[in-house]
XYZ file of C-alpha atoms in Angstrom:
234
model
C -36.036 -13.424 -23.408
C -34.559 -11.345 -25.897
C -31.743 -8.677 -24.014
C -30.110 -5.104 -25.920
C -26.444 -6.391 -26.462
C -25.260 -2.390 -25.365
C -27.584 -3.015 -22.132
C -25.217 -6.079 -21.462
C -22.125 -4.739 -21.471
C -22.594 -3.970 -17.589
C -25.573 -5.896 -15.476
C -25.509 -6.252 -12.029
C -27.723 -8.713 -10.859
C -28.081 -10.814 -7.152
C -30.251 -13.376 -6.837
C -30.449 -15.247 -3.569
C -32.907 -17.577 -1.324
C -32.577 -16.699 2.668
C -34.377 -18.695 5.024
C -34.285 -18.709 9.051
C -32.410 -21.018 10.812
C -30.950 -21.163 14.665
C -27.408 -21.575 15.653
C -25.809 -23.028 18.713
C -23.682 -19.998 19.662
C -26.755 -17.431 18.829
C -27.756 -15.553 21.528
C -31.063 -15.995 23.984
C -34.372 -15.084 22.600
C -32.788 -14.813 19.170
C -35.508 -16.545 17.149
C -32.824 -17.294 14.617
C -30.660 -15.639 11.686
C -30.036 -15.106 7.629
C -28.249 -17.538 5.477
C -27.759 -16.754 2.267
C -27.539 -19.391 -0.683
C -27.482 -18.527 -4.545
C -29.236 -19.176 -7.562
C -28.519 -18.396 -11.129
C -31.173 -17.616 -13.227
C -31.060 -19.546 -16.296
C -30.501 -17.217 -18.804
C -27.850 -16.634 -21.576
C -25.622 -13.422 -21.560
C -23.396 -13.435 -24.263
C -22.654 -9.971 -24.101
C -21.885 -9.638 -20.630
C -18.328 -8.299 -21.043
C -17.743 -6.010 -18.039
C -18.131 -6.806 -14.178
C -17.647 -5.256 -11.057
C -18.749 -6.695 -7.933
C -18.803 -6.716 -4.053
C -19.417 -10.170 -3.306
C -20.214 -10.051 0.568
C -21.192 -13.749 2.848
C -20.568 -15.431 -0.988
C -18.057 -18.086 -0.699
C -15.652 -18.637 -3.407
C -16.974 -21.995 -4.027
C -20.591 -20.337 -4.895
C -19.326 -17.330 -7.253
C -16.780 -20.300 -8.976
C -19.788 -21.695 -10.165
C -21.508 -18.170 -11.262
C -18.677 -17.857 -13.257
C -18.752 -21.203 -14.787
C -22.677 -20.242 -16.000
C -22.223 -17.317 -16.920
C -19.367 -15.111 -17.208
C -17.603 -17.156 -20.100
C -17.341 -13.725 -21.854
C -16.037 -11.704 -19.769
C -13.435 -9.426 -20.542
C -13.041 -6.852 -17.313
C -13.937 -8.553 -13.751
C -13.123 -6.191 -10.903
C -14.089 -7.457 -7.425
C -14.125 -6.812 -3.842
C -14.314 -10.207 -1.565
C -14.722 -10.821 2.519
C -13.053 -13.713 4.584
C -12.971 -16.478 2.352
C -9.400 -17.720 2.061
C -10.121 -19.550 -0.478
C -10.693 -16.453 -3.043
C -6.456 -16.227 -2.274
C -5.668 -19.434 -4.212
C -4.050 -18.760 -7.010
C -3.907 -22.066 -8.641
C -7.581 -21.980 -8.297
C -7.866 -19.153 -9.909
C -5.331 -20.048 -12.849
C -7.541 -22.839 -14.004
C -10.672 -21.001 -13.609
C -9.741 -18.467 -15.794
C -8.181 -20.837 -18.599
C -10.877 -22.994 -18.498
C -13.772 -20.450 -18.322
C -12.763 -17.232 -19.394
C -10.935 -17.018 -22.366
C -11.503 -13.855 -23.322
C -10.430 -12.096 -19.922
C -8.096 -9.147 -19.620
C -8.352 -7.195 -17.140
C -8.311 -8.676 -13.951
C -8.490 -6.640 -10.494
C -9.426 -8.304 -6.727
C -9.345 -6.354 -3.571
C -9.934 -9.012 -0.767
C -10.119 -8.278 2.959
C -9.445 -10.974 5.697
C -9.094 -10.784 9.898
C -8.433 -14.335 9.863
C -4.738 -13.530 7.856
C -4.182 -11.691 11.063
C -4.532 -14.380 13.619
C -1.280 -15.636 15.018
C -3.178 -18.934 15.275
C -3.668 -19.600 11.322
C -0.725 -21.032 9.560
C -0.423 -18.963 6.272
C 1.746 -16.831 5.668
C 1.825 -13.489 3.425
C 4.768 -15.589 1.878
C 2.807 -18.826 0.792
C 0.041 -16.689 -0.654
C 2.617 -14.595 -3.060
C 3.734 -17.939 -3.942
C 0.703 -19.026 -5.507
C 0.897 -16.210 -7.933
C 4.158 -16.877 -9.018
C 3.323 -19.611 -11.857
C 4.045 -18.745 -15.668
C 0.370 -17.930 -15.984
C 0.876 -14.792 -13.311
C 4.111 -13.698 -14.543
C 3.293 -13.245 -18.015
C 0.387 -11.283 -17.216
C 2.719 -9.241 -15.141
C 0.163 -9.803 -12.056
C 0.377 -7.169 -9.125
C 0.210 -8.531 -5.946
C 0.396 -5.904 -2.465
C -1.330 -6.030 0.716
C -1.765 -3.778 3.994
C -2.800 -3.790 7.022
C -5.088 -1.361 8.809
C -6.223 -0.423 12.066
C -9.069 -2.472 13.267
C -7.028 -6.102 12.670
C -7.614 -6.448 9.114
C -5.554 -7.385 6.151
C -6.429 -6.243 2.688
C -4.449 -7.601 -0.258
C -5.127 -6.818 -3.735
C -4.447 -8.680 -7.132
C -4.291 -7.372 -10.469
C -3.360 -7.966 -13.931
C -4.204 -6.681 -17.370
C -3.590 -8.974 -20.539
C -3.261 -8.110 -24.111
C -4.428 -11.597 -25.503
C -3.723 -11.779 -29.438
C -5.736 -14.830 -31.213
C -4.950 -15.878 -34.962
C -1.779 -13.664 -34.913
C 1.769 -15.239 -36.347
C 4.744 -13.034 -35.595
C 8.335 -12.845 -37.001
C 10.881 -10.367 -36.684
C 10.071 -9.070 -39.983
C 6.047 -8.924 -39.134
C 4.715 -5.964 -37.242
C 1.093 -6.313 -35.252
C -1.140 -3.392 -36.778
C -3.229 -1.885 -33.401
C -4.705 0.627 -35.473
C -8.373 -0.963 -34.799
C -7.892 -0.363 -31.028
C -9.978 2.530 -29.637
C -9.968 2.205 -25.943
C -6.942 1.184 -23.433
C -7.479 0.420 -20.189
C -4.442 0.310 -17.824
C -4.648 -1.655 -14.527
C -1.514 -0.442 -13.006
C 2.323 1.423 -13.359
C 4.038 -1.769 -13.974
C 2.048 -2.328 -16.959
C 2.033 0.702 -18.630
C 5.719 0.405 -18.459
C 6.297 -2.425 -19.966
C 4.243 -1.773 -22.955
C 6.256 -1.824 -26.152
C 3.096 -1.328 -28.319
C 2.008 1.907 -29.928
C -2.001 2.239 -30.547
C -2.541 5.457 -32.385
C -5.933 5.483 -32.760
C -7.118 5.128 -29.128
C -9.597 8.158 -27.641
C -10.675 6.101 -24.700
C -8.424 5.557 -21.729
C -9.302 4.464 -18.466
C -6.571 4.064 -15.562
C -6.996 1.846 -12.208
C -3.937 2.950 -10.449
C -2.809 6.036 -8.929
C -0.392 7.781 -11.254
C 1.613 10.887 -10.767
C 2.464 13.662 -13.459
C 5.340 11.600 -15.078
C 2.859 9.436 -16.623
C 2.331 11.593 -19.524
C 5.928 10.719 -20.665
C 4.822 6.617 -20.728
C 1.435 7.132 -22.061
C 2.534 9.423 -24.786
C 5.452 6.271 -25.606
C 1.828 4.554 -26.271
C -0.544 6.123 -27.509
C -1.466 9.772 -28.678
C -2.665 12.194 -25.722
C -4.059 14.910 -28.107
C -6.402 12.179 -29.738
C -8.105 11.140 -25.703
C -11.619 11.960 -26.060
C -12.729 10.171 -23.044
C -10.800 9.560 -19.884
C -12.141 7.351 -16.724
C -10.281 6.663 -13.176
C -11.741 3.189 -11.693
């Protein structure tokens, strides 16, 4: 199966088996219920660069292994997650993304959990920021916040966006050339400050964060405003 590598950029694609089953707890005259298991279709996509995905009743331990098969190229993953604790490990997630994606850069979770919120469970909002706190998270200046909303919910949201350089050496008398780069994508405020690059070529910009009117000072520190051809809020 030969695929477009343009059409690849962005697929979207859920595969699953469901079968009936009954439970203990389920109610009377419930002939039974929906479980859902996963299977990855066999198939190579080495231009899959960009994913965004609301993973609902998929445990971490199922998409880990999605992204071992095939997301090895990915560049942007932006998810939403349910319940799963275990999608709030960050050492997990550390060597998941050095050993299977390389090439990632932009990295964005929004995860939602009424367990967080039960007295009973031992974790704190504490022991979770700590996991984030490694050399890998703080040089990819990774945003972590969290909230809590009305119905007994807590939704916490990671993010970081990397500029990775390969087969670059730099002195103090070298300076990186960034005139090749035509698109920027900013994840969030922190970032953008903390950019010391300028990319003067760039007429694609996409922003994930809410910004007010002051960012026109930063991004214009960055890149040239008058050149922005194309501009996309996530």
């Amino acid at each position: 199966m030969k695929i477009n590598a343009v059409l690849c950029r962005f697929i979207a694609v859920s595969c699953r088996f469901q079968w009936p089953f009954r439970r203990r707890d389920d109610p009377p005259g419930l002939d039974g219920c929906y479980c859902k298991r996963i299977q990855v279709c066999p198939i190579r996509l080495d231009y899959l660069s960009d994913i965004s995905l609301s993973l609902v009743y998929i445990y971490f331990n199922q998409f880990e292994q999605i992204i071992k098969d095939i997301f090895y190229r990915v560049q942007f993953l932006r998810i939403s997650t349910e319940d799963d604790i275990e999608y709030l490990d960050g050492n997990r997630w550390e060597q998941l993304i050095l050993s299977y994606m390389a090439h990632l850069r932009v990295f964005h979770m929004n995860h939602s959990n009424s367990i967080l919120c039960n007295d009973t469970i031992p974790l704190s909002f504490d022991i979770l920021v700590k996991q984030f706190t490694s050399s890998f998270w703080i040089e990819r200046q990774c945003s972590f916040t969290h909230q809590n909303d009305w119905i007994g919910s807590i939704t916490i949201e990671i993010c970081f966006q990397w500029i990775h350089i390969n087969a670059i050496t730099c002195s103090s008398h070298q300076e990186i050339n960034f005139n090749s780069v035509n698109h920027i994508h900013i994840c969030y405020t922190q970032a953008l400050n903390n950019c010391v690059n300028y990319f003067p070529n760039v007429t694609d910009l996409t922003l994930d964060d809410k910004f007010d009117t002051s960012i026109t000072t930063s991004l214009n520190r960055i890149i040239s405003l008058s050149r922005i051809t194309k501009l996309s809020n996530h």
